Amino acid sequence: MNSIWSVKETENDGGVQFKKPSTVSEQVDFTLMMMNMSGTSAVEQFQAMGDGNSLTETQPLLPTRQNVEEISAYMEEQINEAFRRAGISTDEAVTFTVGSDGSLNIAGDREDIGEIQELFENNPELSEDMTNFIGLASQMPKFERAIEFQIKYENADSKREIDALLKEYADLFDGEEHYESTFAFDSGGIDIDTTFTA
């Protein structure tokens, strides 16, 4: 079934040579690299999401590790700047979650948590960006697992291998949420901690 191929430029004549990645890990890396070749940066695509554009007006922003890391760095800059302007310390942790109604929830064991909540309430763009970031980043683990499954499935040589893969990756098809992510802003940086629950 092998349908994932990499492209490598040859040094001598500038031509293109096709070479099949030899491991699933290389195939996953290649697939994710190809998905990130949109021509615009992840941050530009992310900002377009918050400009009132519908999903049909913007390029899809996939929850790849590279995109999440780029947008995380952008969000760190935005939150640090907002805290600096408001005179709020970045030394103590603040956690963010998105409620079932889509609202941004902010918590932390610090005396100024009310000021931080008010900062986000009074800055709808920052609040929307954080909500969108959490939505995108929380999908990354499942997305990566789905890509890994797809490549292994394409490389399976027998029904027995396919059946084993379907059993191993059953969590992708059961309609349940198996990943729980927490988002914290601490010491000027965003930390994402994701756990897999069976």
Coordinates of N, CA, C and O in Angstrom, one line a residue:
M1 N 0.8 -1.2 0.0 CA 0.0 0.0 0.0 C 0.8 1.3 0.0 O 0.4 2.3 -0.3
N2 N 2.1 1.2 0.4 CA 3.0 2.3 0.6 C 2.7 3.5 -0.3 O 3.1 3.5 -1.5
S3 N 2.1 4.6 0.2 CA 1.7 5.7 -0.7 C 2.3 7.0 -0.2 O 2.0 8.0 -0.8
I4 N 3.1 7.0 0.9 CA 3.7 8.2 1.4 C 5.1 8.3 0.9 O 5.9 7.4 1.2
W5 N 5.5 9.3 0.2 CA 6.8 9.4 -0.4 C 7.5 10.7 -0.1 O 6.8 11.7 0.1
S6 N 8.8 10.7 0.1 CA 9.4 12.0 0.4 C 10.2 12.4 -0.9 O 10.4 11.7 -1.8
V7 N 10.4 13.7 -1.0 CA 11.1 14.3 -2.1 C 12.5 14.8 -1.6 O 12.6 15.5 -0.6
K8 N 13.5 14.5 -2.4 CA 14.9 14.9 -2.0 C 15.5 15.5 -3.2 O 15.6 14.8 -4.3
E9 N 16.1 16.7 -3.1 CA 16.8 17.2 -4.3 C 18.2 16.6 -4.4 O 18.9 16.4 -3.4
T10 N 18.6 16.2 -5.6 CA 19.9 15.7 -5.8 C 20.9 16.9 -5.9 O 20.5 17.9 -6.5
E11 N 22.1 16.7 -5.4 CA 23.0 17.8 -5.4 C 23.6 18.1 -6.7 O 24.0 19.2 -7.1
N12 N 23.8 17.0 -7.5 CA 24.6 17.2 -8.8 C 23.8 17.9 -9.9 O 24.4 18.8 -10.5
D13 N 22.6 17.6 -10.1 CA 21.9 18.3 -11.2 C 20.7 19.1 -10.8 O 20.0 19.6 -11.7
G14 N 20.4 19.2 -9.5 CA 19.2 19.9 -9.1 C 17.9 19.2 -9.4 O 16.8 19.8 -9.1
G15 N 17.9 18.0 -9.9 CA 16.7 17.3 -10.1 C 16.0 16.8 -8.9 O 16.5 17.0 -7.8
V16 N 14.9 16.1 -9.0 CA 14.2 15.7 -7.9 C 14.2 14.1 -7.9 O 14.0 13.5 -8.9
Q17 N 14.5 13.6 -6.7 CA 14.6 12.1 -6.5 C 13.5 11.8 -5.5 O 13.5 12.4 -4.4
F18 N 12.7 10.7 -5.7 CA 11.7 10.3 -4.8 C 12.3 9.1 -4.0 O 12.9 8.2 -4.5
K19 N 12.1 9.2 -2.7 CA 12.7 8.2 -1.8 C 11.6 8.0 -0.7 O 11.1 8.9 0.0
K20 N 11.2 6.7 -0.5 CA 10.2 6.4 0.5 C 10.9 6.4 1.9 O 11.9 5.9 2.1
P21 N 10.2 7.2 2.8 CA 10.7 7.2 4.2 C 10.7 5.7 4.7 O 9.8 5.0 4.4
S22 N 11.8 5.4 5.4 CA 11.9 4.0 5.8 C 11.2 3.6 7.1 O 11.0 2.5 7.4
T23 N 10.8 4.6 7.9 CA 10.1 4.3 9.2 C 8.8 5.0 9.3 O 8.6 6.1 8.6
V24 N 7.9 4.6 10.1 CA 6.7 5.3 10.3 C 7.0 6.7 10.9 O 6.3 7.6 10.5
S25 N 7.9 6.8 11.8 CA 8.3 8.1 12.3 C 8.7 9.1 11.2 O 8.3 10.2 11.2
E26 N 9.5 8.6 10.3 CA 9.9 9.5 9.1 C 8.7 9.8 8.3 O 8.6 11.0 7.8
Q27 N 7.8 8.9 8.1 CA 6.6 9.1 7.3 C 5.7 10.1 8.0 O 5.1 11.0 7.3
V28 N 5.5 10.0 9.3 CA 4.7 11.0 10.0 C 5.4 12.4 9.9 O 4.7 13.4 9.6
D29 N 6.7 12.5 10.1 CA 7.4 13.8 10.0 C 7.2 14.4 8.6 O 6.9 15.6 8.5
F30 N 7.3 13.5 7.6 CA 7.1 14.0 6.2 C 5.7 14.5 6.0 O 5.5 15.6 5.4
T31 N 4.7 13.8 6.4 CA 3.3 14.2 6.2 C 3.1 15.5 6.9 O 2.4 16.4 6.3
L32 N 3.5 15.6 8.2 CA 3.3 16.9 8.9 C 4.0 18.1 8.2 O 3.5 19.2 8.2
M33 N 5.2 17.8 7.7 CA 6.0 18.9 7.0 C 5.2 19.3 5.7 O 5.0 20.5 5.5
M34 N 4.6 18.4 5.0 CA 3.8 18.7 3.8 C 2.6 19.5 4.2 O 2.2 20.4 3.5
M35 N 2.0 19.2 5.3 CA 0.8 19.9 5.8 C 1.1 21.3 6.2 O 0.2 22.2 6.2
N36 N 2.3 21.6 6.5 CA 2.7 23.0 7.0 C 3.3 23.8 5.9 O 3.8 24.9 6.1
M37 N 3.1 23.4 4.6 CA 3.6 24.2 3.5 C 2.5 25.0 2.8 O 2.3 25.0 1.6
S38 N 1.8 25.8 3.6 CA 0.7 26.6 3.0 C 1.1 27.9 2.4 O 0.3 28.5 1.7
G39 N 2.3 28.4 2.7 CA 2.7 29.7 2.1 C 2.5 30.8 3.1 O 3.0 31.9 2.9
T40 N 1.6 30.6 4.1 CA 1.5 31.7 5.1 C 1.8 31.1 6.5 O 1.7 29.9 6.7
S41 N 2.2 31.9 7.4 CA 2.6 31.4 8.7 C 1.4 31.0 9.5 O 0.3 31.5 9.2
A42 N 1.6 30.1 10.4 CA 0.5 29.7 11.3 C 0.0 30.9 12.1 O -1.3 30.9 12.2
V43 N 0.8 31.8 12.4 CA 0.3 33.0 13.2 C -0.6 33.8 12.3 O -1.6 34.3 12.8
E44 N -0.2 34.0 11.0 CA -1.1 34.8 10.1 C -2.4 34.1 9.9 O -3.5 34.8 9.9
Q45 N -2.4 32.8 9.8 CA -3.7 32.1 9.6 C -4.5 32.2 10.9 O -5.7 32.3 10.9
F46 N -3.8 32.1 12.1 CA -4.5 32.1 13.4 C -5.1 33.5 13.5 O -6.3 33.6 14.0
Q47 N -4.4 34.6 13.2 CA -4.9 35.9 13.3 C -6.1 36.1 12.4 O -7.1 36.8 12.8
A48 N -6.1 35.5 11.2 CA -7.2 35.7 10.3 C -8.5 35.0 10.9 O -9.6 35.5 10.6
M49 N -8.3 34.0 11.7 CA -9.5 33.3 12.4 C -10.2 34.3 13.3 O -11.4 34.3 13.4
G50 N -9.4 35.2 13.9 CA -10.0 36.1 14.9 C -10.5 37.5 14.3 O -11.0 38.3 15.0
D51 N -10.4 37.6 12.9 CA -10.7 38.8 12.3 C -12.2 38.8 11.7 O -12.5 39.5 10.8
G52 N -13.0 37.9 12.3 CA -14.4 37.8 11.9 C -14.5 37.0 10.6 O -15.6 37.0 10.0
N53 N -13.5 36.3 10.1 CA -13.6 35.5 8.9 C -14.2 34.2 9.3 O -13.9 33.6 10.3
S54 N -15.0 33.7 8.3 CA -15.5 32.4 8.5 C -14.5 31.3 8.1 O -13.5 31.7 7.5
L55 N -14.7 30.1 8.5 CA -13.7 29.0 8.2 C -13.6 28.9 6.7 O -12.5 28.5 6.2
T56 N -14.6 29.2 5.9 CA -14.5 29.1 4.4 C -13.6 30.2 3.8 O -13.2 30.1 2.7
E57 N -13.4 31.3 4.6 CA -12.7 32.5 4.1 C -11.2 32.4 4.4 O -10.4 33.1 3.9
T58 N -10.8 31.5 5.3 CA -9.4 31.3 5.7 C -8.9 29.9 5.4 O -9.7 29.0 5.2
Q59 N -7.6 29.8 5.2 CA -7.1 28.5 5.0 C -7.2 27.7 6.3 O -7.1 28.2 7.4
P60 N -7.4 26.4 6.1 CA -7.5 25.6 7.4 C -6.2 25.6 8.1 O -5.1 25.5 7.6
L61 N -6.3 25.7 9.4 CA -5.2 25.7 10.3 C -5.2 24.3 11.0 O -6.0 24.1 11.9
L62 N -4.3 23.5 10.7 CA -4.2 22.1 11.2 C -3.5 22.1 12.6 O -2.6 22.9 12.8
P63 N -3.9 21.3 13.5 CA -3.3 21.2 14.8 C -2.0 20.4 14.8 O -1.8 19.5 15.6
T64 N -1.0 20.8 13.9 CA 0.3 20.2 13.9 C 1.1 20.8 15.1 O 0.9 21.9 15.5
R65 N 2.1 20.0 15.5 CA 3.0 20.5 16.5 C 3.7 21.8 16.2 O 3.8 22.7 17.0
Q66 N 4.1 21.9 14.9 CA 4.8 23.2 14.5 C 3.8 24.4 14.6 O 4.2 25.4 15.1
N67 N 2.6 24.2 14.1 CA 1.6 25.3 14.2 C 1.3 25.7 15.7 O 1.2 26.8 16.0
V68 N 1.1 24.6 16.5 CA 0.8 24.9 17.9 C 2.0 25.6 18.6 O 1.8 26.6 19.4
E69 N 3.2 25.2 18.3 CA 4.4 25.9 18.9 C 4.5 27.3 18.4 O 4.8 28.2 19.2
E70 N 4.3 27.6 17.1 CA 4.3 29.0 16.6 C 3.2 29.8 17.3 O 3.5 31.0 17.7
I71 N 2.0 29.3 17.4 CA 1.0 30.1 17.9 C 1.1 30.3 19.4 O 0.8 31.3 20.0
S72 N 1.7 29.3 20.1 CA 2.0 29.4 21.5 C 3.0 30.5 21.8 O 2.8 31.3 22.7
A73 N 4.0 30.6 20.9 CA 5.0 31.7 21.1 C 4.3 33.1 20.9 O 4.5 34.1 21.6
Y74 N 3.4 33.1 19.9 CA 2.6 34.4 19.6 C 1.7 34.7 20.8 O 1.7 35.9 21.3
M75 N 1.0 33.7 21.4 CA 0.2 34.0 22.5 C 1.0 34.4 23.8 O 0.5 35.2 24.5
E76 N 2.2 33.8 24.0 CA 3.0 34.2 25.1 C 3.3 35.7 25.0 O 3.3 36.4 25.9
E77 N 3.7 36.2 23.7 CA 4.0 37.6 23.5 C 2.7 38.4 23.9 O 2.9 39.5 24.5
Q78 N 1.6 38.0 23.4 CA 0.3 38.8 23.6 C 0.0 38.9 25.1 O -0.3 39.9 25.6
I79 N 0.1 37.7 25.8 CA -0.3 37.7 27.2 C 0.8 38.5 28.0 O 0.4 39.3 28.9
N80 N 2.0 38.3 27.7 CA 3.1 39.1 28.4 C 2.9 40.6 28.3 O 3.0 41.3 29.2
E81 N 2.6 41.0 27.1 CA 2.3 42.4 26.8 C 1.1 42.9 27.5 O 1.1 44.0 28.1
A82 N 0.0 42.2 27.5 CA -1.2 42.6 28.2 C -1.0 42.6 29.7 O -1.4 43.6 30.4
F83 N -0.3 41.7 30.3 CA 0.1 41.7 31.7 C 0.9 42.9 32.0 O 0.7 43.6 33.0
R84 N 1.9 43.2 31.2 CA 2.9 44.3 31.4 C 2.1 45.6 31.5 O 2.2 46.4 32.4
R85 N 1.2 45.8 30.4 CA 0.4 47.0 30.4 C -0.5 47.2 31.6 O -0.7 48.3 32.0
A86 N -1.0 46.1 32.1 CA -1.9 46.1 33.2 C -1.2 46.1 34.6 O -1.8 46.2 35.6
G87 N 0.1 46.0 34.6 CA 0.9 45.9 35.8 C 0.7 44.6 36.6 O 0.8 44.6 37.8
I88 N 0.4 43.5 35.9 CA 0.2 42.2 36.5 C 1.5 41.4 36.4 O 2.1 41.3 35.3
S89 N 1.9 40.8 37.4 CA 3.1 39.9 37.4 C 2.8 38.7 36.6 O 1.8 38.1 36.6
T90 N 3.9 38.2 36.0 CA 3.8 36.9 35.2 C 4.5 35.8 36.0 O 4.7 34.7 35.4
D91 N 4.9 36.1 37.2 CA 5.6 35.1 38.0 C 4.8 33.9 38.5 O 5.4 32.8 38.7
E92 N 3.5 34.1 38.8 CA 2.7 33.0 39.3 C 1.8 32.5 38.2 O 1.4 33.2 37.3
A93 N 1.5 31.2 38.3 CA 0.7 30.5 37.3 C -0.7 30.9 37.3 O -1.3 31.2 38.3
V94 N -1.2 30.9 36.0 CA -2.6 31.1 35.7 C -3.0 30.0 34.8 O -2.3 29.6 33.9
T95 N -4.2 29.3 35.1 CA -4.6 28.2 34.2 C -5.8 28.7 33.4 O -6.6 29.5 33.9
F96 N -5.9 28.1 32.2 CA -7.0 28.5 31.3 C -7.7 27.2 30.8 O -7.1 26.2 30.5
T97 N -9.0 27.3 30.8 CA -9.8 26.2 30.2 C -11.0 26.9 29.4 O -11.3 28.1 29.6
V98 N -11.6 26.1 28.6 CA -12.7 26.6 27.8 C -13.9 25.8 28.3 O -13.9 24.6 28.3
G99 N -15.0 26.5 28.7 CA -16.2 25.9 29.2 C -17.0 25.3 28.1 O -16.8 25.6 26.9
S100 N -18.0 24.5 28.4 CA -18.8 23.9 27.4 C -19.6 24.9 26.6 O -20.0 24.6 25.5
D101 N -19.8 26.1 27.1 CA -20.4 27.1 26.4 C -19.5 28.0 25.5 O -19.9 29.0 24.9
G102 N -18.2 27.6 25.5 CA -17.2 28.3 24.7 C -16.5 29.5 25.4 O -15.7 30.2 24.9
S103 N -16.9 29.7 26.7 CA -16.3 30.8 27.4 C -14.9 30.4 28.0 O -14.6 29.3 28.2
L104 N -14.1 31.4 28.1 CA -12.7 31.2 28.6 C -12.8 31.3 30.1 O -13.3 32.3 30.7
N105 N -12.3 30.3 30.8 CA -12.3 30.2 32.3 C -10.8 30.4 32.7 O -9.9 29.8 32.2
I106 N -10.6 31.3 33.7 CA -9.3 31.6 34.2 C -9.3 31.3 35.7 O -10.2 31.7 36.4
A107 N -8.2 30.6 36.1 CA -8.1 30.3 37.5 C -6.7 30.4 37.9 O -5.8 30.3 37.1
G108 N -6.4 30.5 39.2 CA -5.1 30.5 39.7 C -5.1 30.8 41.2 O -6.0 31.5 41.7
D109 N -4.1 30.3 41.9 CA -3.9 30.5 43.3 C -3.1 31.7 43.5 O -1.9 31.6 43.9
R110 N -3.6 32.9 43.2 CA -2.9 34.2 43.3 C -3.9 35.2 43.7 O -5.1 35.2 43.4
E111 N -3.4 36.3 44.4 CA -4.3 37.3 44.9 C -4.9 38.2 43.8 O -6.0 38.7 44.0
D112 N -4.3 38.3 42.7 CA -4.8 39.2 41.6 C -5.5 38.4 40.5 O -5.7 38.9 39.4
I113 N -6.1 37.2 40.8 CA -6.8 36.5 39.8 C -8.0 37.2 39.3 O -8.3 37.2 38.1
G114 N -8.6 38.0 40.1 CA -9.8 38.8 39.7 C -9.3 39.9 38.7 O -10.1 40.1 37.7
E115 N -8.2 40.5 38.9 CA -7.7 41.4 37.9 C -7.4 40.8 36.5 O -7.6 41.4 35.5
I116 N -6.9 39.6 36.6 CA -6.5 38.8 35.4 C -7.8 38.5 34.6 O -7.9 38.6 33.4
Q117 N -8.8 38.0 35.4 CA -10.1 37.7 34.7 C -10.7 39.0 34.1 O -11.2 38.9 33.0
E118 N -10.6 40.1 34.8 CA -11.1 41.3 34.3 C -10.3 41.8 33.0 O -10.9 42.3 32.1
L119 N -9.0 41.6 33.0 CA -8.2 41.9 31.9 C -8.7 41.2 30.6 O -8.9 41.8 29.6
F120 N -9.0 39.9 30.8 CA -9.5 39.1 29.6 C -10.9 39.5 29.2 O -11.2 39.5 28.1
E121 N -11.7 39.8 30.2 CA -13.1 40.2 30.0 C -13.1 41.5 29.2 O -14.0 41.7 28.3
N122 N -12.2 42.4 29.5 CA -12.1 43.7 28.9 C -11.3 43.7 27.6 O -11.2 44.8 26.9
N123 N -10.7 42.6 27.2 CA -10.0 42.5 26.0 C -10.5 41.3 25.2 O -9.9 40.2 25.3
P124 N -11.6 41.4 24.5 CA -12.3 40.3 23.8 C -11.4 39.7 22.8 O -11.5 38.4 22.5
E125 N -10.5 40.4 22.2 CA -9.6 39.9 21.1 C -8.6 38.9 21.8 O -8.4 37.8 21.3
L126 N -8.1 39.3 22.9 CA -7.1 38.4 23.6 C -7.8 37.1 24.1 O -7.3 36.0 24.0
S127 N -9.0 37.3 24.6 CA -9.8 36.2 25.1 C -10.2 35.3 24.0 O -10.1 34.0 24.1
E128 N -10.6 35.8 22.9 CA -10.9 35.0 21.7 C -9.7 34.2 21.2 O -9.8 33.0 20.8
D129 N -8.6 34.9 21.1 CA -7.3 34.3 20.7 C -7.0 33.1 21.6 O -6.6 32.1 21.1
M130 N -7.1 33.3 22.9 CA -6.7 32.3 23.9 C -7.7 31.1 23.7 O -7.3 29.9 23.7
T131 N -9.0 31.4 23.5 CA -10.0 30.3 23.4 C -9.7 29.5 22.1 O -9.7 28.3 22.1
N132 N -9.4 30.2 21.0 CA -9.0 29.6 19.7 C -7.8 28.8 19.8 O -7.7 27.7 19.3
F133 N -6.8 29.3 20.5 CA -5.5 28.6 20.7 C -5.8 27.3 21.5 O -5.3 26.2 21.1
I134 N -6.5 27.4 22.6 CA -6.8 26.2 23.4 C -7.5 25.1 22.5 O -7.2 23.9 22.5
G135 N -8.5 25.6 21.7 CA -9.2 24.7 20.8 C -8.3 24.0 19.9 O -8.4 22.8 19.7
L136 N -7.4 24.7 19.3 CA -6.5 24.1 18.3 C -5.5 23.2 19.0 O -5.3 22.1 18.6
A137 N -4.8 23.7 20.0 CA -3.8 22.9 20.7 C -4.3 21.6 21.3 O -3.6 20.6 21.4
S138 N -5.5 21.7 21.8 CA -6.1 20.5 22.5 C -6.4 19.4 21.5 O -6.5 18.2 21.9
Q139 N -6.4 19.7 20.2 CA -6.6 18.7 19.1 C -5.3 18.0 18.7 O -5.3 17.0 18.0
M140 N -4.2 18.6 19.0 CA -2.9 18.2 18.5 C -2.6 16.7 18.8 O -2.2 15.9 17.9
P141 N -2.7 16.2 20.0 CA -2.4 14.8 20.3 C -3.2 13.8 19.5 O -2.7 12.9 19.0
K142 N -4.5 14.1 19.4 CA -5.4 13.2 18.6 C -5.0 13.2 17.2 O -5.0 12.2 16.5
F143 N -4.7 14.4 16.7 CA -4.4 14.6 15.3 C -3.1 13.8 14.9 O -3.0 13.1 13.9
E144 N -2.1 14.0 15.8 CA -0.8 13.2 15.6 C -1.1 11.7 15.6 O -0.5 11.0 14.9
R145 N -1.9 11.3 16.6 CA -2.2 9.9 16.7 C -2.9 9.4 15.4 O -2.7 8.3 14.9
A146 N -3.8 10.2 14.9 CA -4.6 9.8 13.7 C -3.6 9.7 12.5 O -3.8 8.8 11.7
I147 N -2.7 10.6 12.4 CA -1.7 10.6 11.3 C -0.9 9.3 11.4 O -0.6 8.6 10.4
E148 N -0.4 9.0 12.6 CA 0.3 7.8 12.8 C -0.5 6.5 12.4 O 0.0 5.6 11.8
F149 N -1.7 6.5 12.8 CA -2.6 5.4 12.5 C -2.7 5.3 11.0 O -2.6 4.2 10.4
Q150 N -3.0 6.4 10.3 CA -3.2 6.4 8.9 C -2.0 5.8 8.1 O -2.1 5.0 7.2
I151 N -0.8 6.2 8.5 CA 0.4 5.7 7.9 C 0.7 4.2 8.2 O 1.0 3.5 7.3
K152 N 0.4 3.8 9.4 CA 0.6 2.4 9.7 C -0.4 1.6 8.9 O -0.1 0.5 8.4
Y153 N -1.7 2.1 8.8 CA -2.7 1.4 8.1 C -2.3 1.3 6.6 O -2.5 0.2 6.0
E154 N -1.8 2.3 6.0 CA -1.4 2.3 4.6 C -0.2 1.3 4.4 O -0.1 0.8 3.3
N155 N 0.6 1.1 5.4 CA 1.7 0.2 5.3 C 1.4 -1.2 5.7 O 2.2 -2.1 5.6
A156 N 0.2 -1.5 6.2 CA -0.2 -2.8 6.6 C -0.2 -3.8 5.4 O -0.7 -3.4 4.4
D157 N 0.3 -5.0 5.6 CA 0.3 -5.9 4.5 C -0.7 -7.0 4.6 O -0.8 -7.9 3.7
S158 N -1.5 -7.1 5.7 CA -2.4 -8.2 5.8 C -3.6 -7.7 6.6 O -3.6 -6.7 7.4
K159 N -4.7 -8.5 6.5 CA -5.9 -8.2 7.3 C -5.6 -8.4 8.8 O -6.1 -7.6 9.6
R160 N -4.7 -9.3 9.2 CA -4.4 -9.4 10.6 C -3.7 -8.2 11.1 O -4.0 -7.7 12.2
E161 N -2.8 -7.6 10.3 CA -2.2 -6.3 10.8 C -3.2 -5.2 10.9 O -3.1 -4.4 11.8
I162 N -4.1 -5.1 9.9 CA -5.1 -4.1 9.9 C -6.0 -4.3 11.2 O -6.3 -3.3 11.9
D163 N -6.4 -5.5 11.4 CA -7.3 -5.7 12.6 C -6.5 -5.3 13.9 O -7.1 -4.8 14.8
A164 N -5.3 -5.6 14.0 CA -4.5 -5.3 15.2 C -4.4 -3.7 15.3 O -4.5 -3.2 16.4
L165 N -4.2 -3.0 14.2 CA -4.2 -1.6 14.2 C -5.5 -1.0 14.6 O -5.5 0.0 15.4
L166 N -6.6 -1.5 14.1 CA -7.9 -1.0 14.5 C -8.2 -1.2 16.0 O -8.8 -0.4 16.7
K167 N -7.6 -2.3 16.6 CA -7.8 -2.5 18.0 C -6.9 -1.6 18.8 O -7.3 -1.0 19.8
E168 N -5.6 -1.4 18.3 CA -4.7 -0.5 19.0 C -5.1 0.9 19.0 O -4.9 1.7 20.0
Y169 N -5.8 1.3 17.9 CA -6.2 2.7 17.8 C -7.7 2.9 17.9 O -8.3 3.9 17.4
A170 N -8.3 2.0 18.6 CA -9.8 2.0 18.8 C -10.3 3.4 19.3 O -11.4 3.8 19.0
D171 N -9.5 4.0 20.2 CA -9.8 5.3 20.8 C -10.1 6.4 19.7 O -10.9 7.3 20.0
L172 N -9.6 6.2 18.5 CA -9.8 7.2 17.5 C -11.2 7.1 16.9 O -11.7 8.1 16.3
F173 N -11.9 6.0 17.1 CA -13.2 5.7 16.5 C -14.3 5.6 17.4 O -15.5 5.4 17.0
D174 N -14.1 5.7 18.7 CA -15.2 5.4 19.6 C -16.1 6.6 20.0 O -17.0 6.5 20.8
G175 N -15.7 7.8 19.5 CA -16.5 9.0 19.8 C -16.3 9.6 21.1 O -16.9 10.5 21.5
E176 N -15.4 9.0 21.9 CA -15.1 9.5 23.2 C -13.9 10.4 23.2 O -13.0 10.3 22.3
E177 N -13.7 11.3 24.1 CA -12.5 12.2 24.3 C -11.6 11.5 25.2 O -11.9 11.2 26.3
H178 N -10.4 11.2 24.7 CA -9.4 10.5 25.5 C -8.2 11.3 25.9 O -7.3 10.8 26.5
Y179 N -8.2 12.6 25.6 CA -7.1 13.5 25.9 C -7.6 14.6 26.8 O -8.7 15.2 26.5
E180 N -6.9 14.9 27.8 CA -7.2 16.0 28.7 C -6.0 16.9 28.7 O -4.9 16.5 29.1
S181 N -6.2 18.2 28.3 CA -5.1 19.1 28.3 C -5.3 20.2 29.3 O -6.5 20.7 29.5
T182 N -4.3 20.7 30.0 CA -4.3 21.8 30.8 C -3.4 22.9 30.2 O -2.3 22.5 29.7
F183 N -3.8 24.1 30.3 CA -3.0 25.2 29.7 C -2.7 26.2 30.9 O -3.6 26.7 31.5
A184 N -1.4 26.4 31.1 CA -1.0 27.3 32.1 C -0.1 28.4 31.6 O 0.7 28.1 30.7
F185 N -0.2 29.6 32.1 CA 0.7 30.7 31.8 C 1.5 30.9 33.0 O 0.9 31.3 34.1
D186 N 2.8 30.7 33.0 CA 3.6 30.7 34.2 C 5.0 31.3 33.8 O 5.6 30.8 32.9
S187 N 5.5 32.2 34.6 CA 6.8 32.8 34.3 C 7.0 33.3 32.9 O 8.0 33.2 32.3
G188 N 5.9 33.8 32.3 CA 6.0 34.4 30.9 C 5.9 33.4 29.8 O 6.0 33.7 28.7
G189 N 5.6 32.1 30.1 CA 5.5 31.1 29.1 C 4.3 30.3 29.2 O 3.7 30.2 30.3
I190 N 3.8 29.7 28.1 CA 2.6 28.8 28.1 C 3.1 27.4 28.3 O 4.0 26.9 27.5
D191 N 2.5 26.6 29.2 CA 2.8 25.2 29.4 C 1.5 24.5 29.0 O 0.4 24.8 29.6
I192 N 1.6 23.4 28.2 CA 0.5 22.6 27.9 C 0.8 21.2 28.4 O 1.8 20.6 28.0
D193 N 0.0 20.7 29.2 CA 0.2 19.3 29.7 C -1.0 18.5 29.3 O -2.2 18.8 29.6
T194 N -0.7 17.4 28.5 CA -1.8 16.6 28.0 C -1.6 15.2 28.5 O -0.5 14.6 28.5
T195 N -2.7 14.6 29.0 CA -2.7 13.2 29.5 C -3.7 12.4 28.6 O -4.8 12.9 28.2
F196 N -3.4 11.2 28.4 CA -4.3 10.3 27.7 C -5.0 9.4 28.7 O -4.5 8.9 29.6
T197 N -6.3 9.4 28.5 CA -7.2 8.6 29.4 C -7.8 7.5 28.6 O -8.4 7.8 27.5
A198 N -7.7 6.3 29.0 CA -8.3 5.1 28.3 C -9.8 5.1 28.4 O -10.4 5.7 29.1

